[in-house]
Amino acid sequence: MSDIRTRLRQSMLLAPTTLTLLVFMLLPMVLMAWMSVLAPDTYGGVRWKEWSLDAYVQFLYERDLDDSLTLNSDYLAIFGRSFLLAGFATVVTLLIGFPTALYIALKDEKTRQRLILLVSIPFWTNLLVRTYAWILLLRNGGLIDSALSVLGLSQGELDVLYTPTAVAIGFVYSFLPFMILPIYASLEKLDWRLVEAAFDLGANRWQALRRVILPLAMPGIAAGCLMVFIPAIGSYYIPELLGGGKSLMIGNLVQNQFGTARNWPFGAALSFMLLALVMVSLWIYTARFKRPPGE
Amino acid sequence: MQASQKLWRFRGVSSTALFAFVYLYLPIVVLVALSFNANRIATLWTGFSLDWYLKVMDNENILRATRNSLIIACGATALSTVFATMAALAMSGRRFRGMAAINAMLGLPLLVPEIVTAVASLLFFLALGMELGLVTVLIAHTVFCIPFAYLPIRARLEGLDPRLAEAAADLYAGPFATFRRVTLPLILPGILSGAMLAFIVSLDDFVITFFVAGAGATTLPVYIFGLIRMGITPEVNAVSALLLLVSMAFVALSYWLGKRQS
C-alpha cells in the first residue's frame, strides 16, 4: 500500500517537469521534423496536407525554370564552413584550455577555487555582450588596430572584423570556459600518485603527460570538445556580428528562412540536419565513454 | 601536492594559462572602461564620464526592455525552480523505470543547439496559433531554465543523509512535515543557487528569445542586438556593461552562497 503511495507521490512530483519538457521541448522537435517534409506556403507557413521533400532537395539542387535539377553547392559550402570554423575553434580552445586546466589543477586548494571562479564568471555572463566587446577591439580604428599602428607593427588598416578570422576569434573567446571547466573537473579527480609513480619509474615530463595524464583526462577533454563544438556549429549571432556576409553559417541560414526568405520547411529541414549532426557526435561520445557529457 | 617540485612544472603551461586569463578578461575590461568614456566616438578615450549611464536610464525603450527581461526572468525562475525542486525530490527517491529517460530529457535543453530549440519552439507556437509575446517567451525560458535549476538541487540532495528523513518519519512526522522541517532547510542552498543560475540564463538568453518574442516582448539582449546592428554608440557600451556587471554579481553571489554552506 505504502509502495503505491510512494510511486504516486514520485510521479506527481515529476509531472510538471516531464510535461513541460515533453510538450514544449520534444513535441516542437517532432513538429519541426514533420514540417520539414511539407510544402512551403507562399508567405511563410506550410501547406499542412501537401507532403514534399523539396526542402531536402533544395539543400543540394537548384530547381530551374523548366523543373530540371542542377547541383548547387552553396548550402553545402555553408555547412562545410560551419564545420570547419567550429572544428578549428574546438582545436584551438583545446590547445589553450588543456594547459590552463592543468595549471589550475596543480595549484593548492584555495588558489584553485579562486581561479575556477575566474573561469566560471565569463561562462555565465552574457555571450552577446562579450561578442560585442570584440567589435570594439577588432574594428578598424579600434583598440587592437590603434595599438598595432602606434607600435608601428601594421601597415594600413587591420581589416579583421567581418571575416572568418574574426568569427574564429569570437568562438575561441566565447567557448574557452566550456573547454577549461570539464577538463579541470577530470583533472581534479585524477589520482596524482599515478603521475608520481610514472616519475619514479623514470618517465620524463612529456611521457608522464602523454601516457598518464592525457589518457586519464580523456573524458573531460571529449566533454569539453563537445561543449565547444555544439554551440559553435549552431551559433547565430557570433557570425552575424563578427562575420559579415562572407562568413555565413548554418545559424544565419536558418534564421534567414524565418526572416526574409520565408521558407519554413527549408528552415526546419536545416535545423533538423544540424540536430542530427549534433546527435551523431553525442552518440559517438556516449558510445566511447559510456556516460553522458558533463558527468 | 608537490606543485613546488621542479618535475611538476610542465613547460608552457603557466604562460598559456596567463594568456587564457588575459584573453578572457581583456574584452570585458575594455568594454566596461569605454562605457565610462566621455567621448562620443566609442573607442577613443578622452575622459571619465557617467553621461552614457544617465542616457541609458533615460531611454524609454531600454527601460521597457529591461522591464520585460525582469518579468520573464522572475517568472521563468519561479516556475523552473519549483518544477526542478519537485523533480529532484522524486529523482532522489526510490529508483523506478524510465528514470534514465527522464534524466536524458532533462539534459536535452543543455545539449541541443539553441538555434534548433528556437526554431522548433517558434514553429510550435505558430502552429498552435499562439500570439508571440511575453507568454511564449516565458514558456520557452522556463523550459531551458529547468536543467540549470535542477542540477544544483539534485547535487545537494545527493549529499543528504537519508537517515535524517527516516528519523523524522520515526518521530511521526508525515511526508509533508518531513519535507518542510527537515529536507527543505537542508537543500535550501541548492535551491537558491539553482534559482540564481536560472535567473542568469534567462536574463542573458538571446537566440531563443529573438525567435519567439515577437514585437511586443523585446528583452534587453534582443534590444541590445538591434542597437549593435545599427552601429556602435556609447549607450550600447553602457547598457552592455550594466548587463555584464549584473550577471557577474549574480555568479559571484551564487558561488559565495554555495561555498558558505559547504
XYZ file of C-alpha atoms in Angstrom:
557
model
C 0.000 0.000 0.000
C 2.642 2.488 1.017
C 4.622 1.334 -2.007
C 1.871 2.523 -4.314
C 1.653 5.792 -2.426
C 5.398 6.358 -2.806
C 5.168 5.706 -6.523
C 2.172 8.028 -6.811
C 3.969 10.784 -4.932
C 7.020 10.337 -7.157
C 5.029 10.646 -10.361
C 3.140 13.680 -9.080
C 6.411 15.363 -8.215
C 7.794 14.608 -11.661
C 4.670 15.605 -13.592
C 5.290 19.366 -14.047
C 8.864 18.947 -15.308
C 8.153 15.961 -17.528
C 5.044 17.527 -19.015
C 6.786 20.863 -19.660
C 9.711 19.176 -21.386
C 7.517 16.769 -23.336
C 5.081 19.388 -24.579
C 7.412 22.345 -25.077
C 10.698 20.654 -25.993
C 10.155 17.214 -27.530
C 6.835 17.852 -29.256
C 8.170 21.003 -31.011
C 11.127 18.947 -32.290
C 8.803 16.319 -33.705
C 6.699 19.065 -35.260
C 9.827 20.593 -36.757
C 10.814 17.272 -38.339
C 7.285 16.930 -39.708
C 7.193 20.461 -41.112
C 10.481 19.835 -42.908
C 8.690 17.370 -45.205
C 5.761 19.671 -46.012
C 5.387 22.141 -48.861
C 6.003 25.813 -48.062
C 3.190 28.337 -48.250
C 3.820 31.490 -50.249
C 4.251 33.988 -47.399
C 5.769 31.741 -44.757
C 3.909 28.896 -43.125
C 3.301 25.440 -44.561
C 0.647 23.598 -46.524
C -0.401 21.033 -43.973
C -1.710 18.450 -46.389
C 0.977 18.641 -49.014
C 3.927 16.314 -48.493
C 7.159 17.349 -50.142
C 10.834 16.523 -49.919
C 11.662 19.808 -51.616
C 13.394 21.215 -48.550
C 15.972 18.440 -48.632
C 16.254 18.512 -52.431
C 16.751 22.268 -52.262
C 19.704 21.709 -49.969
C 21.652 20.051 -52.785
C 19.998 21.082 -56.032
C 18.673 24.160 -57.653
C 15.360 23.854 -59.477
C 15.494 25.578 -62.830
C 12.532 27.138 -64.561
C 11.914 24.005 -66.604
C 11.860 21.941 -63.377
C 15.199 20.277 -64.066
C 17.625 19.994 -61.160
C 21.192 21.253 -61.202
C 23.668 20.630 -58.423
C 24.058 23.627 -56.133
C 26.842 23.510 -53.593
C 26.088 26.862 -51.892
C 24.315 25.369 -48.878
C 26.774 22.518 -48.628
C 29.549 25.104 -48.563
C 27.833 26.863 -45.649
C 27.613 23.567 -43.745
C 31.247 22.872 -44.592
C 32.325 26.311 -43.406
C 30.371 25.911 -40.153
C 32.022 22.550 -39.622
C 35.497 23.941 -40.304
C 35.077 27.030 -38.120
C 33.567 25.053 -35.241
C 36.259 22.375 -35.588
C 39.006 24.986 -35.685
C 37.574 26.683 -32.578
C 37.458 23.293 -30.818
C 41.114 22.552 -31.580
C 42.337 25.998 -30.528
C 40.277 26.049 -27.305
C 41.698 22.594 -26.516
C 45.259 23.812 -27.110
C 44.690 26.764 -24.773
C 42.232 25.080 -22.410
C 44.135 21.933 -21.509
C 47.316 23.671 -20.282
C 45.154 26.193 -18.413
C 43.155 23.434 -16.695
C 46.412 21.631 -15.844
C 47.859 24.842 -14.448
C 44.811 25.320 -12.206
C 44.738 21.651 -11.128
C 48.351 21.817 -9.954
C 47.701 24.756 -7.618
C 46.778 24.499 -3.942
C 43.131 24.223 -2.876
C 42.487 27.918 -2.236
C 44.094 29.209 -5.442
C 42.273 26.513 -7.408
C 38.899 27.729 -6.157
C 39.732 31.338 -6.987
C 40.949 30.523 -10.480
C 37.903 28.363 -11.190
C 35.658 31.252 -10.148
C 37.628 33.440 -12.587
C 36.907 30.943 -15.385
C 33.256 30.489 -14.361
C 32.365 34.184 -14.396
C 32.730 34.556 -18.190
C 30.993 31.160 -18.543
C 27.837 32.645 -17.049
C 27.986 36.191 -18.379
C 26.172 37.403 -21.423
C 27.740 35.995 -24.576
C 26.108 38.562 -26.838
C 27.681 41.420 -24.900
C 31.022 39.642 -24.768
C 30.866 39.232 -28.534
C 30.079 42.916 -28.909
C 33.244 43.744 -26.960
C 35.244 42.138 -29.771
C 33.783 44.579 -32.285
C 35.283 47.360 -30.178
C 38.631 45.573 -30.162
C 38.827 44.345 -33.742
C 37.336 47.033 -35.906
C 39.450 49.384 -37.967
C 40.423 52.279 -35.728
C 39.562 50.071 -32.757
C 41.853 49.187 -29.898
C 43.998 46.493 -31.494
C 44.283 48.427 -34.737
C 45.413 51.589 -32.944
C 47.814 49.675 -30.714
C 49.438 47.981 -33.688
C 49.847 51.181 -35.649
C 51.245 53.040 -32.616
C 53.798 50.260 -32.247
C 54.483 50.513 -35.956
C 53.574 46.875 -36.494
C 50.916 47.295 -39.138
C 50.657 48.984 -42.472
C 47.268 50.474 -43.078
C 44.174 49.010 -41.531
C 43.678 45.788 -39.608
C 40.696 44.562 -41.696
C 39.943 41.601 -39.457
C 36.376 42.409 -38.415
C 33.750 40.898 -40.748
C 35.998 37.987 -41.793
C 36.009 34.296 -40.802
C 39.110 35.057 -38.702
C 37.036 37.367 -36.509
C 34.409 34.628 -36.128
C 37.114 32.152 -35.083
C 38.490 34.626 -32.522
C 34.974 35.152 -31.194
C 34.336 31.408 -30.924
C 37.566 30.676 -29.083
C 36.887 33.565 -26.741
C 33.253 32.693 -26.080
C 33.666 28.962 -25.589
C 37.067 28.743 -23.854
C 35.481 28.332 -20.377
C 33.354 25.464 -21.789
C 36.618 23.643 -22.514
C 38.539 24.509 -19.348
C 35.806 23.542 -16.861
C 35.176 19.887 -17.902
C 38.904 19.208 -18.362
C 39.578 20.674 -14.949
C 36.803 18.520 -13.487
C 38.502 15.362 -14.734
C 41.997 16.531 -13.716
C 40.736 17.378 -10.242
C 39.568 13.795 -9.739
C 42.833 12.412 -11.076
C 44.925 10.354 -8.675
C 48.213 12.252 -8.849
C 50.051 9.371 -7.202
C 49.864 7.659 -10.579
C 51.807 10.524 -12.120
C 54.252 10.376 -9.245
C 54.666 6.648 -9.870
C 55.393 7.402 -13.518
C 58.104 9.853 -12.474
C 59.526 7.311 -10.028
C 59.697 4.778 -12.819
C 61.829 7.153 -14.808
C 59.263 8.802 -17.054
C 60.090 12.327 -18.112
C 57.509 15.112 -18.036
C 56.393 14.602 -21.607
C 55.972 10.848 -21.129
C 54.040 11.332 -17.887
C 51.766 13.800 -19.645
C 51.205 11.675 -22.714
C 50.984 8.233 -21.135
C 49.324 9.003 -17.792
C 47.660 12.421 -17.525
C 46.170 12.689 -21.016
C 44.504 9.244 -21.056
C 43.019 9.842 -17.603
C 41.758 13.295 -18.599
C 40.236 11.989 -21.831
C 36.562 12.008 -20.698
C 36.935 15.659 -19.680
C 38.696 16.533 -22.924
C 35.990 14.863 -25.005
C 33.213 16.534 -22.996
C 34.949 19.889 -23.420
C 35.253 19.364 -27.175
C 31.518 18.639 -27.415
C 30.641 21.637 -25.272
C 32.627 23.885 -27.609
C 31.735 22.229 -30.905
C 27.942 22.033 -30.405
C 27.254 25.691 -29.574
C 29.861 26.823 -32.119
C 28.388 24.935 -35.063
C 24.883 26.188 -34.263
C 25.978 29.700 -33.433
C 23.893 32.520 -34.815
C 24.937 35.897 -33.501
C 28.712 35.458 -33.406
C 28.980 35.044 -37.216
C 26.163 37.589 -37.604
C 28.019 40.278 -35.632
C 31.666 39.463 -36.316
C 31.499 37.624 -39.621
C 29.777 39.827 -42.119
C 28.360 38.469 -45.369
C 31.280 36.232 -46.302
C 31.176 34.008 -43.227
C 27.548 32.938 -43.234
C 26.999 29.862 -41.062
C 24.156 27.362 -40.562
C 22.580 29.518 -37.864
C 22.353 32.546 -40.145
C 20.946 30.449 -42.951
C 18.281 29.040 -40.626
C 17.332 32.468 -39.299
C 17.069 33.732 -42.862
C 14.349 31.165 -43.656
C 12.128 32.743 -40.993
C 13.113 36.292 -41.897
C 13.448 37.446 -45.484
C 13.360 34.073 -47.285
C 10.105 32.949 -45.646
C 10.638 29.264 -46.290
C 9.643 27.420 -43.129
C 10.108 23.842 -44.377
C 13.636 24.656 -45.533
C 14.423 26.303 -42.181
C 13.004 23.292 -40.374
C 14.998 20.899 -42.583
C 18.220 22.845 -41.992
C 17.863 22.851 -38.217
C 16.819 19.207 -38.292
C 20.035 18.364 -40.144
C 22.005 20.404 -37.613
C 20.280 18.495 -34.816
C 21.133 15.179 -36.494
C 24.778 16.231 -36.752
C 24.873 17.062 -33.048
C 23.082 13.861 -32.047
C 25.580 11.766 -34.006
C 28.530 13.404 -32.235
C 26.809 12.904 -28.862
C 26.139 9.278 -29.719
C 29.800 8.732 -30.596
C 30.791 10.314 -27.314
C 28.437 8.176 -25.213
C 29.431 5.013 -27.058
C 33.095 5.799 -26.443
C 32.920 6.941 -22.823
C 29.764 5.187 -21.600
C 28.321 8.266 -19.945
C 26.562 11.487 -20.899
C 28.831 14.550 -21.208
C 29.098 16.815 -18.201
C 29.135 13.989 -15.669
C 50.525 18.154 -3.981
C 54.135 18.712 -4.895
C 53.411 21.634 -7.168
C 56.637 23.175 -5.957
C 58.737 20.302 -7.206
C 60.545 21.068 -10.389
C 59.403 17.887 -12.067
C 55.787 19.052 -11.989
C 56.412 22.196 -13.982
C 55.255 21.488 -17.475
C 56.775 23.835 -19.980
C 54.488 26.498 -21.393
C 51.640 25.709 -19.014
C 51.764 28.842 -16.899
C 52.279 31.178 -19.855
C 49.307 29.588 -21.662
C 47.189 29.962 -18.521
C 48.208 33.603 -18.232
C 47.298 34.141 -21.871
C 43.916 32.446 -21.307
C 43.023 34.705 -18.376
C 44.094 37.867 -20.202
C 42.160 36.729 -23.285
C 39.048 36.070 -21.183
C 39.101 39.361 -19.337
C 40.628 41.930 -21.710
C 37.441 42.459 -23.774
C 35.315 42.755 -20.648
C 37.684 45.296 -19.117
C 37.854 47.290 -22.361
C 34.054 47.337 -22.691
C 33.481 48.486 -19.115
C 36.245 51.095 -19.388
C 34.872 52.524 -22.633
C 31.401 52.787 -21.128
C 32.804 55.496 -18.831
C 34.342 57.353 -21.751
C 33.337 60.981 -22.229
C 33.835 60.882 -25.982
C 31.077 60.321 -28.496
C 33.457 58.183 -30.604
C 33.083 54.997 -28.663
C 36.621 53.657 -28.967
C 38.681 56.796 -28.289
C 39.402 57.592 -24.650
C 39.131 61.277 -23.690
C 37.935 61.433 -20.118
C 35.770 59.894 -17.400
C 32.034 60.415 -17.560
C 28.802 58.867 -16.367
C 26.791 60.544 -19.123
C 26.030 57.390 -21.047
C 24.659 55.651 -17.989
C 22.368 58.620 -17.389
C 21.293 58.470 -21.038
C 20.543 54.763 -20.637
C 18.427 55.415 -17.557
C 16.516 57.984 -19.584
C 15.900 55.783 -22.610
C 12.270 54.690 -22.724
C 12.978 51.654 -24.946
C 15.800 50.350 -22.786
C 13.671 50.688 -19.674
C 10.810 48.798 -21.302
C 13.158 46.048 -22.492
C 14.655 45.822 -19.005
C 11.187 45.507 -17.509
C 10.327 42.700 -19.945
C 13.605 40.954 -19.153
C 12.962 41.143 -15.415
C 9.343 39.966 -15.670
C 10.366 36.981 -17.775
C 13.447 36.140 -15.702
C 11.454 36.256 -12.444
C 8.585 34.209 -13.867
C 10.826 31.611 -15.507
C 12.968 31.366 -12.368
C 9.970 30.815 -10.106
C 8.377 28.199 -12.356
C 11.541 26.324 -13.233
C 12.851 26.293 -9.653
C 9.595 24.886 -8.259
C 9.378 22.284 -11.035
C 13.052 21.370 -10.708
C 12.847 21.033 -6.916
C 9.884 18.681 -7.230
C 11.633 16.660 -9.922
C 14.883 16.479 -7.953
C 12.985 15.188 -4.899
C 11.366 12.469 -6.987
C 14.611 11.541 -8.708
C 16.439 11.170 -5.384
C 13.735 8.799 -4.122
C 13.351 5.157 -4.955
C 14.578 4.048 -8.397
C 11.895 3.473 -10.994
C 11.612 2.514 -14.619
C 12.042 5.410 -17.018
C 14.433 7.236 -14.697
C 17.147 7.192 -17.355
C 14.731 8.573 -19.944
C 13.782 11.463 -17.655
C 17.457 12.142 -16.968
C 18.135 12.266 -20.698
C 15.181 14.581 -21.235
C 16.468 16.917 -18.511
C 19.781 17.132 -20.358
C 18.140 17.884 -23.689
C 17.864 21.688 -23.364
C 21.571 21.800 -22.496
C 22.730 19.703 -25.439
C 20.505 20.735 -28.332
C 21.906 23.814 -30.125
C 19.965 26.914 -29.142
C 19.026 27.718 -32.710
C 17.311 24.330 -33.095
C 15.306 24.831 -29.906
C 14.457 28.335 -31.082
C 13.177 27.197 -34.473
C 11.242 24.259 -33.020
C 9.581 26.471 -30.394
C 8.740 29.159 -32.929
C 7.118 26.653 -35.289
C 5.246 25.079 -32.385
C 3.802 28.368 -31.149
C 2.866 29.471 -34.660
C 1.258 26.107 -35.470
C -0.842 26.433 -32.317
C -1.838 29.902 -33.442
C -0.383 31.494 -30.302
C 0.487 35.153 -30.490
C 4.215 35.718 -29.962
C 4.789 37.774 -26.833
C 5.633 37.617 -23.150
C 3.779 34.320 -22.690
C 5.646 32.450 -25.419
C 8.974 33.819 -24.158
C 8.092 32.808 -20.608
C 7.269 29.250 -21.696
C 10.474 28.898 -23.743
C 12.597 30.288 -20.907
C 11.021 28.006 -18.309
C 11.960 25.019 -20.482
C 15.662 25.808 -20.733
C 15.900 27.081 -17.145
C 14.710 23.753 -15.683
C 18.020 21.856 -16.106
C 20.031 24.775 -14.744
C 17.845 24.928 -11.638
C 17.711 21.129 -11.367
C 21.433 20.322 -11.277
C 22.459 22.159 -8.071
C 19.328 20.963 -6.223
C 19.961 17.385 -7.292
C 23.609 17.658 -6.220
C 22.537 18.963 -2.838
C 20.040 16.098 -2.369
C 22.733 13.619 -3.343
C 24.853 14.718 -0.401
C 21.931 14.491 2.023
C 21.950 11.810 4.717
C 18.767 9.758 4.102
C 18.719 8.797 7.782
C 17.640 12.353 8.651
C 14.345 11.969 6.816
C 13.958 8.455 8.238
C 14.492 9.785 11.746
C 11.795 12.403 11.160
C 9.432 9.687 9.927
C 10.236 7.593 13.011
C 9.259 10.574 15.106
C 5.811 10.564 13.451
C 6.407 13.418 11.007
C 4.265 12.969 7.891
C 5.868 13.267 4.444
C 4.961 16.935 4.201
C 6.211 17.816 7.679
C 9.423 15.882 6.980
C 9.912 17.869 3.806
C 9.155 21.246 5.355
C 11.079 20.817 8.585
C 13.979 18.572 7.572
C 14.635 18.259 3.839
C 13.755 21.783 2.689
C 16.036 23.646 5.119
C 18.883 21.310 4.195
C 18.546 21.678 0.429
C 17.696 25.394 0.512
C 21.227 26.474 -0.544
C 20.924 24.194 -3.577
C 17.527 25.656 -4.425
C 18.861 29.197 -4.059
C 21.879 28.601 -6.268
C 19.692 26.782 -8.813
C 17.282 29.721 -8.841
C 20.124 32.161 -9.360
C 21.539 30.214 -12.273
C 18.062 30.018 -13.822
C 17.704 33.775 -13.359
C 21.044 34.476 -15.068
C 20.471 32.193 -18.051
C 17.009 33.663 -18.547
C 18.284 37.236 -18.260
C 21.145 36.521 -20.679
C 19.332 34.485 -23.290
C 19.315 35.953 -26.740
C 18.789 33.388 -29.520
C 15.616 31.674 -28.287
C 14.065 34.973 -27.184
C 14.935 36.553 -30.530
C 12.878 33.871 -32.299
C 9.835 33.631 -30.029
C 9.494 37.184 -28.704
C 7.586 38.901 -31.485
C 7.413 42.671 -31.473
C 5.871 43.255 -28.070
C 8.210 41.306 -25.804
C 11.650 42.656 -26.680
C 14.057 41.802 -23.876
C 17.268 43.618 -23.055
C 19.625 41.292 -25.013
C 17.315 41.414 -28.054
C 17.212 45.206 -27.836
C 20.998 45.398 -27.466
C 21.404 43.162 -30.530
C 19.281 45.585 -32.524
C 21.379 48.522 -31.317
C 24.655 46.757 -32.181
C 23.430 46.031 -35.682
C 22.666 49.722 -36.171
C 26.144 50.727 -35.056
C 28.405 51.270 -32.103
C 27.381 54.001 -29.713
C 28.443 54.813 -26.151
C 24.912 53.976 -24.998
C 25.399 50.389 -26.184
C 28.649 50.251 -24.213
C 26.918 51.476 -21.067
C 23.890 49.193 -21.243
C 26.104 46.214 -22.162
C 28.430 46.926 -19.258
C 25.426 47.078 -16.932
C 24.114 43.709 -18.100
C 27.600 42.225 -17.755
C 28.038 43.517 -14.219
C 24.613 42.266 -13.121
C 25.305 38.709 -14.266
C 28.822 38.779 -12.795
C 27.406 39.883 -9.460
C 24.906 37.022 -9.567
C 27.557 34.394 -10.345
C 29.809 35.637 -7.576
C 26.855 35.656 -5.155
C 25.775 32.154 -6.114
C 29.378 30.933 -5.737
C 29.678 32.587 -2.351
C 26.380 31.075 -1.170
C 27.480 27.631 -2.290
C 30.845 27.967 -0.578
C 29.454 29.284 2.689
C 27.134 26.320 3.014
C 29.506 23.524 2.119
